[in-house]
Amino acid sequence: MKWLVLLGLVALSECIVKIPLTKMKTMQEAIREKQLLEDFLDEQPHSLSQHSDPDKKFSSHQLKNFQNAVYFGTITIGTPPQEFQVNFDTGSSDLWVPSVDCQSPSCSKHKRFDPQKSTTFQPLNQKIELVYGSGTMKGVLGSDTIQIGNLVIVNQIFGLSQNQSSGVLEQVPYDGILGLAYPSLAIQGTTPVFDNLKNREVISEPVFAFYLSSRPENISTVMFGGVDHTYHKGKLQWIPVTQARFWQVAMSSMTMNGNVVGCSQGCQAVVDTGTSLLVGPTHLVTDILKLINPNPILNDEQMLSCDAINSLPTLLLTINGIVYPVPPDYYIQRFSERICFISFQGGTEILKNLGTSETWILGDVFLRLYFSVYDRGNNRIGLAPAA
């Protein structure tokens, strides 16, 4: 699931793999500073940097961050391996990358997979179409060897994009998406990457976790097969998944300064690494923006003077009896030295079959504050303050 800003416990066992991620600034700034983005990507090492331990399956690769909003890391596909930057997305379940057959402008700005150069590629010739909050892709299915750090999956089915919408998917610095939600969201007849890691015992525990850094000096990380507790403070609080499709949990309230601003009768929240913002029903987000920003600038309700940050209220989210504060310096992002952007967005009313009339998406704004663990073995999410 993609809502991007348009201005984006000890290791459990022997098999723990960490993949450092990178993050980038808000999309509108990236578009405005396209040359800066291109220079940044040119400067980054694109080869996998592996660190192996004979007793622990540990793999990490380091990428510098490009500021704020989108997190992505490196995988390889094929034999010999072709490298791609992908968004590790808990809000979807499919893996796809652009294909050499894709001629749309969105594909031409990214690395494209060439099946002819892989000796292990198998075409499946099934047409697919995937729709995200940030755009669509159309293509076909194939299968090949996928590698994430030192984790290897043979015969993994994935999508080869042959047509992508312009806009966000064109401007993002990653090539494709690797979905980490439940298999019920995946293309019918396919098995998601994480399920193959789990089912084929490539990892020893059916868990993965994210540390999304809010500071450039800290490396953001996704880890598979275990949890490194040095990335969080205090005890993990476990929350049961309410519906095994998205990583969806029950939320009981949302307040600011003691006033209920959402979830007044309980609601559902989707924990989504692939979404930049806090996303909710449009009418409630409109009211929150009016509360936060009674005097918008530039005729935009999401824009305000950065001088106002210190006077803004903290958002309090109550999930499974625990209150998770989100202070204004996390839900506000700097657009320039004086102009700031409020990281709330409407639109969840379009989501169907979530078993609720009110849904919120807790994206990277929330996940930079809270280290998150996704436990498929027990269908639960663990949250703790990020270190």
Coordinates of C-alpha atoms in Angstrom, one line a residue:
M1 CA 0.0 0.0 0.0
K2 CA 1.5 3.3 -1.0
W3 CA 0.6 6.7 0.2
L4 CA 3.7 8.8 -0.5
V5 CA 4.2 12.5 0.1
L6 CA 3.9 14.3 -3.2
L7 CA 5.7 17.5 -2.1
G8 CA 6.3 9.6 -0.1
L9 CA 14.0 -10.9 20.8
V10 CA 18.2 -11.3 21.2
A11 CA 18.3 -13.0 17.8
L12 CA 15.6 -15.7 18.1
S13 CA 17.8 -18.4 16.5
E14 CA 20.6 -19.1 14.1
C15 CA 19.0 -17.4 11.2
I16 CA 18.8 -13.6 11.4
V17 CA 19.3 -11.4 8.5
K18 CA 19.4 -7.6 8.6
I19 CA 19.1 -5.5 5.5
P20 CA 19.9 -1.8 6.1
L21 CA 17.5 0.5 4.3
T22 CA 17.8 4.1 3.0
K23 CA 15.3 6.9 3.2
M24 CA 14.7 9.9 1.1
K25 CA 13.1 13.3 1.4
T26 CA 9.5 14.1 0.6
M27 CA 8.6 13.4 -3.0
Q28 CA 7.7 17.0 -4.0
E29 CA 11.1 18.2 -2.8
A30 CA 12.7 15.3 -4.7
I31 CA 10.9 16.3 -7.9
R32 CA 11.9 19.9 -7.4
E33 CA 15.5 18.8 -6.8
K34 CA 15.7 16.1 -9.3
Q35 CA 19.4 16.6 -10.1
L36 CA 20.1 16.3 -6.4
L37 CA 18.3 13.0 -6.3
E38 CA 20.2 11.8 -9.4
D39 CA 23.6 12.9 -7.9
F40 CA 22.7 11.1 -4.6
L41 CA 21.9 7.8 -6.4
D42 CA 25.0 8.0 -8.5
E43 CA 27.1 8.3 -5.3
Q44 CA 25.6 5.3 -3.6
P45 CA 27.3 1.9 -3.8
H46 CA 25.0 -0.5 -5.7
S47 CA 26.7 -3.7 -4.9
L48 CA 25.6 -5.9 -2.0
S49 CA 27.9 -5.5 1.0
Q50 CA 27.7 -8.8 2.9
H51 CA 28.8 -9.6 6.4
S52 CA 28.6 -13.3 7.2
D53 CA 28.9 -15.2 10.4
P54 CA 29.4 -19.0 10.2
D55 CA 27.2 -19.6 13.2
K56 CA 24.5 -17.1 12.4
K57 CA 23.0 -16.3 9.0
F58 CA 23.5 -12.6 9.1
S59 CA 23.5 -10.4 6.2
S60 CA 23.4 -6.6 5.9
H61 CA 24.1 -4.0 3.3
Q62 CA 24.5 -0.4 3.9
L63 CA 22.9 2.5 2.0
K64 CA 23.1 6.2 2.9
N65 CA 19.9 7.9 3.5
F66 CA 18.4 10.7 1.3
Q67 CA 16.6 12.4 4.2
N68 CA 12.9 11.5 4.8
A69 CA 9.8 9.5 3.8
V70 CA 10.7 6.4 1.7
Y71 CA 12.9 3.5 2.8
F72 CA 14.4 0.9 0.4
G73 CA 17.1 -1.7 0.1
T74 CA 18.9 -3.9 -2.4
I75 CA 17.9 -7.4 -3.6
T76 CA 19.1 -9.4 -6.6
I77 CA 17.2 -11.4 -9.2
G78 CA 18.5 -13.9 -11.6
T79 CA 21.6 -15.8 -12.5
P80 CA 24.0 -14.0 -12.7
P81 CA 22.3 -11.6 -10.3
Q82 CA 20.8 -8.3 -11.4
E83 CA 20.5 -5.7 -8.6
F84 CA 17.4 -3.7 -7.8
Q85 CA 16.4 -1.2 -5.1
V86 CA 13.0 -2.2 -3.6
N87 CA 10.6 -0.8 -1.1
F88 CA 10.1 -3.4 1.6
D89 CA 6.4 -2.9 2.0
T90 CA 4.2 -4.3 4.8
G91 CA 1.1 -2.9 3.0
S92 CA 1.3 -5.3 0.0
S93 CA 2.3 -8.9 -0.7
D94 CA 3.8 -9.0 -4.2
L95 CA 7.3 -8.6 -5.5
W96 CA 7.8 -6.8 -8.8
V97 CA 10.5 -4.8 -10.7
P98 CA 10.5 -3.1 -14.1
S99 CA 11.2 -5.3 -17.2
V100 CA 13.3 -4.4 -20.2
D101 CA 10.0 -4.7 -22.1
C102 CA 8.6 -1.7 -20.3
Q103 CA 8.8 1.5 -22.4
S104 CA 6.8 3.8 -20.2
P105 CA 8.8 6.8 -18.8
S106 CA 8.3 5.5 -15.3
C107 CA 10.3 2.4 -16.2
S108 CA 13.0 4.1 -18.2
K109 CA 14.2 6.0 -15.1
H110 CA 14.8 2.7 -13.2
K111 CA 16.8 -0.5 -13.5
R112 CA 15.0 -3.0 -15.6
F113 CA 15.2 -6.8 -15.4
D114 CA 16.4 -8.6 -18.5
P115 CA 15.1 -12.2 -18.5
Q116 CA 17.4 -13.1 -21.4
K117 CA 20.4 -12.5 -19.2
S118 CA 19.3 -14.9 -16.5
T119 CA 19.9 -18.6 -17.0
T120 CA 17.4 -19.5 -14.2
F121 CA 14.5 -17.4 -15.4
Q122 CA 11.2 -19.1 -16.2
P123 CA 8.4 -17.2 -18.0
L124 CA 4.8 -17.8 -16.7
N125 CA 3.1 -15.6 -19.2
Q126 CA 0.3 -14.6 -16.8
K127 CA -0.8 -11.0 -17.1
I128 CA -1.1 -9.0 -13.9
E129 CA -2.2 -5.5 -12.8
L130 CA -1.4 -4.1 -9.4
V131 CA -2.9 -0.9 -8.0
Y132 CA -1.3 1.2 -5.2
G133 CA -2.1 4.5 -3.6
S134 CA 0.8 6.0 -5.6
G135 CA 0.1 4.4 -9.0
T136 CA -0.4 1.3 -11.0
M137 CA 1.7 -1.3 -12.8
K138 CA 0.8 -3.8 -15.5
G139 CA 2.9 -6.7 -16.6
V140 CA 3.5 -10.5 -16.5
L141 CA 4.6 -13.1 -14.0
G142 CA 7.9 -15.0 -14.1
S143 CA 10.0 -16.9 -11.7
D144 CA 13.7 -16.8 -10.8
T145 CA 16.2 -16.9 -8.0
I146 CA 15.9 -14.0 -5.5
Q147 CA 18.5 -13.0 -3.0
I148 CA 18.1 -10.7 0.0
G149 CA 21.5 -10.4 1.7
N150 CA 22.6 -14.0 2.1
L151 CA 19.0 -15.4 2.0
V152 CA 18.3 -17.2 -1.3
I153 CA 15.0 -18.3 -2.7
V154 CA 14.9 -20.3 -6.0
N155 CA 11.9 -20.3 -8.3
Q156 CA 10.3 -17.2 -6.7
I157 CA 7.4 -15.9 -8.7
F158 CA 7.5 -12.2 -9.2
G159 CA 6.1 -9.5 -11.5
L160 CA 7.8 -7.9 -14.4
S161 CA 6.4 -4.5 -15.0
Q162 CA 5.6 -3.7 -18.7
N163 CA 3.7 -0.5 -18.1
Q164 CA 3.8 1.9 -15.0
S165 CA 1.9 5.0 -14.3
S166 CA 3.8 8.3 -14.2
G167 CA 4.0 10.5 -11.2
V168 CA 5.2 9.0 -7.9
L169 CA 6.4 5.6 -9.3
E170 CA 8.4 7.6 -11.8
Q171 CA 10.1 9.8 -9.3
V172 CA 10.8 7.4 -6.4
P173 CA 14.5 6.2 -6.1
Y174 CA 13.6 2.6 -5.8
D175 CA 12.9 0.3 -8.8
G176 CA 10.2 -2.0 -7.5
I177 CA 8.3 -3.2 -4.4
L178 CA 8.8 -6.3 -2.2
G179 CA 5.5 -6.9 -0.3
L180 CA 5.6 -8.3 3.2
A181 CA 1.8 -8.5 4.0
Y182 CA -0.1 -11.8 4.2
P183 CA -0.4 -14.2 1.2
S184 CA -4.2 -13.5 1.0
L185 CA -3.3 -10.1 -0.6
A186 CA -0.9 -11.7 -3.1
I187 CA -1.7 -12.4 -6.8
Q188 CA -3.8 -15.6 -6.9
G189 CA -1.6 -18.7 -7.3
T190 CA 1.6 -17.0 -6.1
T191 CA 3.5 -17.3 -2.8
P192 CA 5.0 -14.1 -1.4
V193 CA 8.7 -13.8 -0.7
F194 CA 8.4 -14.0 3.1
D195 CA 6.2 -17.1 3.0
N196 CA 8.8 -18.8 0.9
L197 CA 11.5 -17.8 3.3
K198 CA 9.4 -19.3 6.1
N199 CA 8.0 -22.4 4.4
R200 CA 11.3 -23.5 2.9
E201 CA 13.0 -22.9 6.3
V202 CA 15.5 -20.4 4.9
I203 CA 14.9 -18.5 8.1
S204 CA 14.4 -20.3 11.4
E205 CA 11.7 -18.0 12.9
P206 CA 8.7 -16.6 11.0
V207 CA 9.3 -13.0 12.0
F208 CA 10.8 -9.9 10.5
A209 CA 11.3 -6.4 12.0
F210 CA 11.9 -2.8 11.0
Y211 CA 14.0 0.0 12.4
L212 CA 13.3 3.1 10.4
S213 CA 15.8 5.8 11.5
S214 CA 14.8 9.4 12.0
R215 CA 18.5 10.5 12.0
P216 CA 20.8 10.4 9.0
E217 CA 23.7 9.0 11.0
N218 CA 21.7 5.9 11.9
I219 CA 21.2 3.1 9.5
S220 CA 17.7 1.9 8.9
T221 CA 17.3 -1.9 8.9
V222 CA 14.9 -4.7 8.0
M223 CA 15.7 -8.0 9.6
F224 CA 14.4 -11.5 8.8
G225 CA 14.3 -14.5 11.0
G226 CA 14.8 -12.8 14.4
V227 CA 14.9 -9.6 16.2
D228 CA 17.9 -7.5 17.4
H229 CA 16.8 -5.9 20.6
T230 CA 19.5 -3.2 20.5
Y231 CA 17.2 -1.3 18.1
H232 CA 14.5 -0.6 20.6
K233 CA 14.1 0.7 24.2
G234 CA 12.0 -1.1 26.8
K235 CA 9.8 -4.1 26.3
L236 CA 8.0 -5.0 23.1
Q237 CA 4.3 -4.6 23.4
W238 CA 2.5 -7.3 21.4
I239 CA -0.7 -6.5 19.5
P240 CA -2.9 -9.2 17.9
V241 CA -3.6 -8.9 14.2
T242 CA -7.3 -8.6 13.7
Q243 CA -7.5 -9.7 10.0
A244 CA -4.7 -11.6 8.3
R245 CA -4.5 -9.6 5.1
F246 CA -2.7 -6.4 5.9
W247 CA -0.8 -6.0 9.2
Q248 CA -4.0 -4.7 10.7
V249 CA -4.7 -4.1 14.4
A250 CA -7.5 -2.6 16.5
M251 CA -7.0 1.0 17.7
S252 CA -9.3 2.4 20.4
S253 CA -8.7 6.2 20.3
M254 CA -6.9 9.2 18.8
T255 CA -6.6 12.3 20.8
M256 CA -4.9 15.7 20.8
N257 CA -5.0 18.0 23.9
G258 CA -7.6 15.7 25.4
N259 CA -9.9 16.1 22.4
V260 CA -10.9 13.0 20.3
V261 CA -9.8 13.6 16.7
G262 CA -10.4 10.1 15.3
C263 CA -11.4 6.6 16.2
S264 CA -14.1 7.8 18.5
Q265 CA -15.9 4.4 18.6
G266 CA -12.8 2.3 17.9
C267 CA -11.3 1.7 14.5
Q268 CA -8.7 -0.4 12.6
A269 CA -5.2 0.6 11.9
V270 CA -2.9 -0.8 9.2
V271 CA 0.8 -0.7 10.1
D272 CA 2.5 0.1 6.8
T273 CA 6.1 0.6 6.0
G274 CA 5.3 1.5 2.4
T275 CA 3.2 4.6 3.3
S276 CA 5.0 7.8 4.2
L277 CA 2.2 9.5 6.2
L278 CA -0.6 9.1 8.7
V279 CA -3.6 8.4 6.5
G280 CA -7.2 8.4 7.5
P281 CA -10.8 9.2 6.4
T282 CA -10.8 12.5 4.5
H283 CA -13.4 14.2 6.7
L284 CA -11.5 13.5 9.9
V285 CA -8.1 14.5 8.4
T286 CA -9.7 17.8 7.3
D287 CA -10.8 18.5 10.8
I288 CA -7.3 17.6 12.2
L289 CA -5.7 19.9 9.7
K290 CA -8.0 22.7 10.8
L291 CA -7.2 22.1 14.4
I292 CA -3.4 22.0 13.8
N293 CA -3.3 24.7 11.2
P294 CA -6.1 27.3 11.5
N295 CA -4.1 29.8 9.4
P296 CA -2.5 27.8 6.5
I297 CA 0.0 29.3 4.2
L298 CA 0.4 29.1 0.4
N299 CA -3.4 28.3 0.2
D300 CA -2.6 24.7 1.3
E301 CA -4.1 23.3 4.5
Q302 CA -1.0 21.0 5.0
M303 CA 1.4 23.9 4.9
L304 CA 2.3 26.0 8.0
S305 CA 5.0 28.1 9.4
C306 CA 7.8 26.0 11.0
D307 CA 7.7 28.5 13.9
A308 CA 4.4 26.9 15.0
I309 CA 5.8 23.4 15.7
N310 CA 6.6 24.0 19.4
S311 CA 3.0 25.1 20.1
L312 CA 1.4 22.1 18.4
P313 CA -0.2 19.2 20.4
T314 CA 1.1 15.7 20.6
L315 CA -1.1 13.0 18.9
L316 CA -1.9 10.1 21.2
L317 CA -2.8 6.8 19.7
T318 CA -4.2 4.1 22.0
I319 CA -3.6 0.6 20.7
N320 CA -4.3 -2.6 22.8
G321 CA -4.4 -0.5 26.0
I322 CA -1.0 1.2 25.4
V323 CA -0.7 4.9 24.5
Y324 CA 1.7 5.7 21.7
P325 CA 2.6 9.4 21.5
V326 CA 3.4 11.0 18.2
P327 CA 4.9 14.5 18.9
P328 CA 4.7 17.3 16.4
D329 CA 8.3 17.2 15.4
Y330 CA 7.5 13.7 13.9
Y331 CA 4.2 14.5 12.2
I332 CA 5.5 17.8 10.9
Q333 CA 8.2 17.8 8.1
R334 CA 10.3 20.7 7.0
F335 CA 9.5 21.7 3.4
S336 CA 12.0 24.6 3.6
E337 CA 13.7 26.6 6.3
R338 CA 10.4 28.4 7.1
I339 CA 7.7 26.3 5.6
C340 CA 6.6 23.0 7.1
F341 CA 4.3 20.2 5.9
I342 CA 1.7 18.3 8.1
S343 CA 2.0 14.6 7.4
F344 CA -1.6 13.7 7.5
Q345 CA -3.6 12.7 4.4
G346 CA -7.1 11.6 3.7
G347 CA -8.3 8.7 1.5
T348 CA -8.8 5.5 3.5
E349 CA -12.5 5.6 2.8
I350 CA -11.7 3.9 -0.5
L351 CA -10.4 0.9 1.3
K352 CA -12.8 -2.0 1.4
N353 CA -13.2 -5.3 3.3
L354 CA -11.3 -4.2 6.4
G355 CA -14.2 -5.0 8.7
T356 CA -14.6 -1.4 9.9
S357 CA -16.1 1.9 8.9
E358 CA -13.0 3.8 9.9
T359 CA -9.4 2.9 9.0
W360 CA -6.1 4.6 9.6
I361 CA -2.8 3.8 8.1
L362 CA 0.2 4.2 10.4
G363 CA 3.0 4.9 8.0
D364 CA 6.6 5.9 8.4
V365 CA 5.7 9.0 10.5
F366 CA 4.7 6.5 13.2
L367 CA 7.3 3.8 12.5
R368 CA 10.2 6.2 12.8
L369 CA 9.2 6.5 16.5
Y370 CA 8.5 2.8 17.1
F371 CA 10.5 -0.2 16.3
S372 CA 8.1 -2.8 14.8
V373 CA 8.2 -6.6 14.8
Y374 CA 5.9 -8.7 12.5
D375 CA 5.3 -12.2 13.9
R376 CA 3.6 -14.4 11.4
G377 CA 3.9 -17.4 13.7
N378 CA 1.6 -15.8 16.3
N379 CA -0.2 -13.2 14.0
R380 CA 0.9 -10.2 16.1
I381 CA 2.8 -7.0 15.9
G382 CA 5.4 -5.9 18.5
L383 CA 6.0 -2.2 19.1
A384 CA 8.6 -0.5 21.3
P385 CA 10.2 3.0 21.2
A386 CA 13.0 3.0 18.7
A387 CA 16.5 3.3 20.1

